[in-house]
Each structure stands twice: as C-alpha cells, then as structure tokens.
Short mmCIF file of C-alpha atoms in Angstrom, two decimals:
data_model
loop_
_atom_site.label_atom_id
_atom_site.label_comp_id
_atom_site.label_asym_id
_atom_site.label_seq_id
_atom_site.Cartn_x
_atom_site.Cartn_y
_atom_site.Cartn_z
CA MET C 1 -105.62 -9.61 -96.16
CA GLN C 2 -103.88 -7.57 -98.85
CA LYS C 3 -100.23 -6.81 -98.16
CA ASN C 4 -98.37 -3.53 -98.65
CA LEU C 5 -94.69 -3.15 -99.47
CA THR C 6 -93.01 0.08 -98.34
CA ILE C 7 -89.54 1.12 -99.46
CA ASP C 8 -87.68 3.88 -97.59
CA ARG C 9 -84.64 4.75 -99.69
CA GLY C 10 -82.21 6.90 -97.70
CA ASN C 11 -78.79 8.34 -98.37
CA THR C 12 -76.90 5.23 -97.19
CA ALA C 13 -79.38 2.34 -97.04
CA THR C 14 -82.88 1.19 -98.00
CA LYS C 15 -85.41 0.04 -95.40
CA VAL C 16 -88.00 -2.40 -96.75
CA VAL C 17 -91.10 -3.52 -94.83
CA VAL C 18 -93.96 -5.82 -95.85
CA TRP C 19 -97.20 -5.02 -94.02
CA GLU C 20 -100.32 -7.04 -93.38
CA GLY C 21 -102.69 -4.40 -92.11
CA ARG C 22 -100.69 -2.51 -89.49
CA ARG C 23 -98.52 -5.51 -88.66
CA ALA C 24 -95.02 -5.71 -90.13
CA ILE C 25 -94.48 -9.30 -91.30
CA TYR C 26 -91.08 -8.68 -92.91
CA ARG C 27 -88.48 -5.97 -92.52
CA ASN C 28 -84.90 -5.63 -93.68
CA THR C 29 -82.31 -2.98 -94.44
CA TYR C 30 -80.38 -3.27 -97.70
CA PRO C 31 -77.19 -1.41 -98.62
CA ARG C 32 -78.53 -1.69 -102.19
CA PHE C 33 -82.09 -2.71 -103.13
CA SER C 34 -82.14 -4.13 -106.65
CA CYS C 35 -84.53 -6.05 -108.89
CA VAL C 36 -83.23 -9.33 -107.44
CA GLU C 37 -84.38 -8.43 -103.92
CA ALA C 38 -87.60 -6.89 -105.26
CA SER C 39 -88.43 -10.02 -107.27
CA SER C 40 -87.80 -12.24 -104.26
CA LEU C 41 -90.24 -10.19 -102.14
CA ARG C 42 -92.82 -10.21 -104.94
CA ASP C 43 -92.70 -14.00 -105.21
CA ARG C 44 -92.78 -14.53 -101.45
CA TYR C 45 -95.41 -12.00 -100.38
CA MET C 46 -97.30 -10.87 -103.55
CA PRO C 47 -98.03 -7.35 -102.24
CA GLY C 48 -101.06 -5.54 -103.59
CA ASN C 49 -99.53 -2.07 -103.16
CA VAL C 50 -95.97 -0.74 -103.31
CA MET C 51 -94.88 2.73 -102.22
CA LEU C 52 -91.44 4.27 -102.53
CA CYS C 53 -90.08 7.15 -100.47
CA SER C 54 -86.65 8.28 -101.64
CA VAL C 55 -84.14 11.00 -100.86
CA ALA C 56 -81.40 9.37 -102.94
CA GLY C 57 -82.07 11.30 -106.15
CA ASP C 58 -82.61 8.30 -108.45
CA ASP C 59 -86.42 8.15 -108.26
CA GLU C 60 -87.00 7.57 -111.98
CA GLU C 61 -84.56 4.66 -112.16
CA VAL C 62 -85.93 2.95 -109.06
CA MET C 63 -89.57 3.52 -110.06
CA ALA C 64 -88.86 2.01 -113.48
CA MET C 65 -87.39 -1.09 -111.82
CA LEU C 66 -90.30 -1.43 -109.40
CA SER C 67 -92.90 -0.94 -112.12
CA ASP C 68 -91.24 -3.70 -114.13
CA VAL C 69 -90.90 -6.15 -111.24
CA PHE C 70 -94.36 -5.45 -109.83
CA ALA C 71 -96.21 -5.20 -113.17
CA GLY C 72 -99.95 -5.23 -112.55
CA THR C 73 -99.52 -3.92 -108.99
CA ARG C 74 -100.12 -0.37 -107.83
CA VAL C 75 -96.67 1.18 -107.49
CA GLY C 76 -96.50 4.73 -106.14
CA LEU C 77 -93.87 7.35 -105.36
CA LEU C 78 -94.55 9.58 -102.36
CA THR C 79 -94.57 13.22 -103.48
CA SER C 80 -96.13 16.50 -102.35
CA GLU C 81 -99.12 15.63 -104.57
CA THR C 82 -99.93 12.38 -102.74
CA PRO C 83 -103.15 12.59 -100.66
CA LEU C 84 -102.30 12.40 -96.96
CA PRO C 85 -104.21 11.80 -93.71
CA ILE C 86 -102.63 15.00 -92.30
CA ALA C 87 -102.54 18.59 -93.56
CA VAL C 88 -99.22 20.07 -94.71
CA ASP C 89 -98.89 23.77 -93.89
CA TYR C 90 -95.35 24.06 -95.31
CA GLN C 91 -95.17 27.07 -97.65
CA THR C 92 -93.10 25.17 -100.27
CA PRO C 93 -94.52 21.61 -100.15
CA ALA C 94 -92.80 20.65 -103.41
CA THR C 95 -89.42 21.09 -101.72
CA LEU C 96 -90.39 19.19 -98.56
CA GLY C 97 -88.51 15.90 -98.36
CA SER C 98 -90.73 12.86 -98.80
CA ASP C 99 -89.03 11.20 -95.82
CA ARG C 100 -90.14 14.10 -93.62
CA ILE C 101 -93.70 13.78 -94.93
CA ALA C 102 -93.78 10.04 -94.26
CA ALA C 103 -92.25 10.40 -90.80
CA ALA C 104 -94.84 13.06 -89.92
CA VAL C 105 -97.65 10.71 -90.98
CA GLY C 106 -95.98 7.92 -89.02
CA GLY C 107 -95.87 10.05 -85.90
CA TRP C 108 -99.50 11.05 -86.37
CA THR C 109 -100.47 7.40 -86.81
CA LEU C 110 -98.89 6.49 -83.46
CA HIS C 111 -99.81 9.57 -81.39
CA HIS C 112 -102.68 11.45 -83.08
CA GLY C 113 -104.33 13.84 -80.67
CA HIS C 114 -100.99 15.02 -79.28
CA ASP C 115 -98.59 17.72 -80.36
CA MET C 116 -95.30 16.08 -81.29
CA LEU C 117 -91.71 16.74 -82.26
CA ILE C 118 -90.37 14.17 -84.71
CA VAL C 119 -86.57 13.98 -84.89
CA ASP C 120 -84.87 11.93 -87.61
CA VAL C 121 -81.22 11.61 -86.60
CA GLY C 122 -79.33 10.38 -89.66
CA THR C 123 -76.88 11.87 -92.13
CA ALA C 124 -78.80 15.09 -91.50
CA VAL C 125 -81.04 15.77 -88.51
CA THR C 126 -84.60 16.94 -89.15
CA TYR C 127 -86.84 18.42 -86.48
CA ASP C 128 -90.51 18.47 -87.50
CA VAL C 129 -93.65 19.49 -85.64
CA VAL C 130 -97.10 17.94 -86.05
CA THR C 131 -100.00 19.39 -84.07
CA ALA C 132 -102.62 17.51 -82.11
CA ASP C 133 -105.20 18.19 -84.83
CA GLY C 134 -102.99 16.75 -87.59
CA HIS C 135 -101.16 19.69 -89.14
CA PHE C 136 -97.53 19.52 -90.22
CA VAL C 137 -96.47 23.05 -89.36
CA GLY C 138 -92.81 22.87 -90.37
CA GLY C 139 -89.42 22.11 -88.93
CA ASN C 140 -85.68 22.55 -89.23
CA ILE C 141 -82.77 20.73 -90.83
CA ALA C 142 -79.26 20.50 -89.34
CA PRO C 143 -76.10 18.45 -89.93
CA GLY C 144 -75.96 14.99 -88.39
CA VAL C 145 -73.23 13.86 -86.00
CA GLY C 146 -70.97 12.41 -88.71
CA MET C 147 -71.41 15.45 -90.94
CA ARG C 148 -70.46 17.80 -88.11
CA LEU C 149 -67.28 15.87 -87.41
CA LYS C 150 -66.34 15.73 -91.09
CA ALA C 151 -66.94 19.46 -91.49
CA LEU C 152 -64.75 20.28 -88.49
CA HIS C 153 -61.96 18.21 -90.02
CA GLN C 154 -62.32 19.43 -93.60
CA PHE C 155 -62.72 23.12 -92.88
CA THR C 156 -59.92 23.48 -90.33
CA ALA C 157 -56.18 23.03 -90.63
CA ARG C 158 -55.44 20.84 -87.62
CA LEU C 159 -58.58 19.24 -86.22
CA PRO C 160 -58.52 15.47 -86.81
CA LEU C 161 -61.36 13.33 -88.11
CA VAL C 162 -62.69 11.26 -85.20
CA GLU C 163 -65.16 8.40 -85.00
CA SER C 164 -68.77 9.26 -84.18
CA LYS C 165 -69.08 6.55 -81.52
CA GLY C 166 -66.88 6.48 -78.45
CA GLU C 167 -66.32 8.22 -75.14
CA THR C 168 -68.65 11.24 -74.96
CA PRO C 169 -68.30 13.22 -71.71
CA ALA C 170 -70.28 16.38 -71.06
CA PHE C 171 -67.07 18.33 -71.66
CA GLY C 172 -64.19 16.86 -73.66
CA VAL C 173 -60.86 16.24 -71.95
CA THR C 174 -58.95 15.50 -75.17
CA THR C 175 -59.27 16.87 -78.68
CA GLU C 176 -60.98 13.64 -79.72
CA THR C 177 -63.57 13.76 -76.97
CA ALA C 178 -64.03 17.52 -77.38
CA LEU C 179 -64.92 17.02 -81.04
CA ARG C 180 -67.18 14.04 -80.45
CA SER C 181 -68.91 15.58 -77.45
CA GLY C 182 -69.41 18.82 -79.31
CA ALA C 183 -71.11 17.02 -82.18
CA VAL C 184 -73.20 14.57 -80.15
CA ASN C 185 -74.17 16.92 -77.32
CA GLY C 186 -74.93 19.62 -79.85
CA VAL C 187 -77.66 17.43 -81.35
CA ILE C 188 -78.96 16.55 -77.88
CA ALA C 189 -79.14 20.25 -77.00
CA GLU C 190 -81.04 20.98 -80.20
CA ILE C 191 -83.57 18.22 -79.46
CA LEU C 192 -84.17 19.57 -75.97
CA PHE C 193 -84.46 23.15 -77.19
CA TYR C 194 -87.03 22.39 -79.91
CA HIS C 195 -89.03 20.11 -77.63
CA SER C 196 -89.11 22.87 -75.00
CA ARG C 197 -90.77 25.19 -77.53
CA LEU C 198 -93.86 22.95 -77.68
CA GLN C 199 -96.70 22.73 -75.19
CA PRO C 200 -96.15 20.59 -72.06
CA GLY C 201 -97.05 16.98 -72.77
CA ALA C 202 -95.92 17.08 -76.40
CA LYS C 203 -94.61 13.73 -77.61
CA LEU C 204 -90.97 13.33 -78.62
CA ILE C 205 -90.37 10.70 -81.30
CA LEU C 206 -86.91 9.73 -82.50
CA THR C 207 -85.99 7.79 -85.63
CA GLY C 208 -82.94 7.34 -87.83
CA GLY C 209 -79.65 5.55 -87.25
CA TRP C 210 -78.84 7.59 -84.14
CA GLY C 211 -82.35 7.53 -82.67
CA SER C 212 -81.73 4.89 -79.98
CA ASP C 213 -78.37 6.39 -78.95
CA MET C 214 -79.86 9.86 -78.58
CA ALA C 215 -82.83 8.57 -76.58
CA GLU C 216 -80.47 6.99 -74.03
CA MET C 217 -78.65 10.31 -73.54
CA LEU C 218 -81.74 12.52 -73.24
CA PRO C 219 -83.04 13.55 -69.81
CA VAL C 220 -86.64 13.49 -71.13
CA LYS C 221 -88.78 10.57 -72.28
CA ALA C 222 -88.63 9.81 -75.99
CA THR C 223 -90.26 7.14 -78.16
CA VAL C 224 -87.84 5.45 -80.57
CA LYS C 225 -89.29 4.17 -83.85
CA PRO C 226 -86.56 3.05 -86.30
CA CYS C 227 -89.15 2.37 -89.02
CA LEU C 228 -91.20 5.54 -88.54
CA VAL C 229 -91.03 6.44 -92.24
CA SER C 230 -92.23 2.95 -93.15
CA ILE C 231 -95.13 3.25 -90.68
CA GLY C 232 -96.09 6.50 -92.38
CA LEU C 233 -95.88 5.01 -95.86
CA ASN C 234 -98.15 2.13 -94.86
CA SER C 235 -100.65 4.57 -93.35
CA ILE C 236 -100.63 6.65 -96.54
CA LEU C 237 -101.34 3.53 -98.60
CA THR C 238 -104.19 2.54 -96.27
CA TYR C 239 -105.60 6.08 -96.35
CA ASN C 240 -105.67 6.14 -100.14
CA GLU C 241 -107.32 2.72 -100.36
CA THR C 242 -110.30 4.07 -98.41
CA LYS C 243 -110.69 7.29 -100.43
#
C-alpha cells in the first residue's frame, strides 16, 4: 500500500506522520525538520505523496527542500486552492490558515455527520465550526495561554511573568495564581461558550499542545486528537488520489 507523509509545521515545532492508508506507522515531533530528517524518512518509508501544512512563514524554503529530497514524488503545499472533501464557506479563504483547514478536514474525517467545534489550543487558540453536512462555516482566533500571560506582563507595569503550568484554582489566591487562572480558565470559558452556541449533541474536538490539559478541566466531554491536522492532511491526500 502506498504511503503518505504529512508535515504539520507550526510556530514552535513540526509534527511529521507517515501513513499507510489511515494507519499512522510513524510519528514524531521535531523542533526543526531539515533535509537530514526528510532524507531519513524517504529512505526508510519511500512515501508516494508528501503534503506540507505550514504557518511558519517559510513555505518556499521548506517546499524547495522537500522537492529536492523527494524528487520524483508528488509534493504538495496545502493552500486555499487545494481540493477538499469539505466545503469552505469562509468569505476570505485565501487568508484562512492552512492548519485550520486541515484540522477541519481531520474533524470531519473522524465525526462526519455531526456538527462539531474544533479547538486548537496552541500559541493561539482557534475555534472552528464544521457542520454535519461538511461545511466549514468559520470560527474565531484568540491568544493562547502563554500569549495571554506574556501580554499581561509586557503591557503592565507591575504584573510578573508566570509559568503557564502550575496551581490553577477557580479564583486565584495570589498574584501568580490569579494570572494563571485568569489565562487558563479564560480559555476554558471560551470553549464552553462557543460549544454552547451549537446544537445539542455537537462534537467537541481538542488539539494542540494544551488540548489534553484543557480536556481534563472541562465539565463536558471532549475528544482529544493531538495529530488532528495530520489526520486532515492524510485525508486530503487520499481525497485527491481518487479524483
């Protein structure tokens, strides 16, 4: 069976997955994904398709490297022009982040037939809605936990910079816990609010570096999929192979 290689290049790390059908046979997260790592995966797995999703702003450089390493292999960059198994109703699709597109397809792959809220809790937090009939209707973008804490420190005279992880009561009893709880519980409140705006029974899917932590704190059931973007990229590759 032909293998697919998906590369999810985020702001701080790159998630790489090798797929055989819908089964992930290799996955790793790299602080930096270079031609050395790419060549090693080529020699070990010989993927027939490669797809990159990037929010890092160096698409041309990375695509040039991948095209060189995987010469003779179909190498694609996910853009607003890529054919998708879902419809995108966003009014400015060219400005829609490719990670949001891929995550939406990933959610649809796992839970098609259900309305869903897809929350990617990373450097930023994105809240995106996909309908039961496969339409990406839009979503919102907000600062992540770390960004909120940094902003409170940088834009005030006396508030300290505190660690994201640590004691997080419902209401802070020190300046440190007040800042952390405000940032963390603020994201939790946003998730609950947006999910409450959907029809009863809508799926809630969390991904990103904070996905598991947030799921443990939520009073509602959530599915955690750390590689949701990669699932979406693999589904997009499979969809385009059958067109």
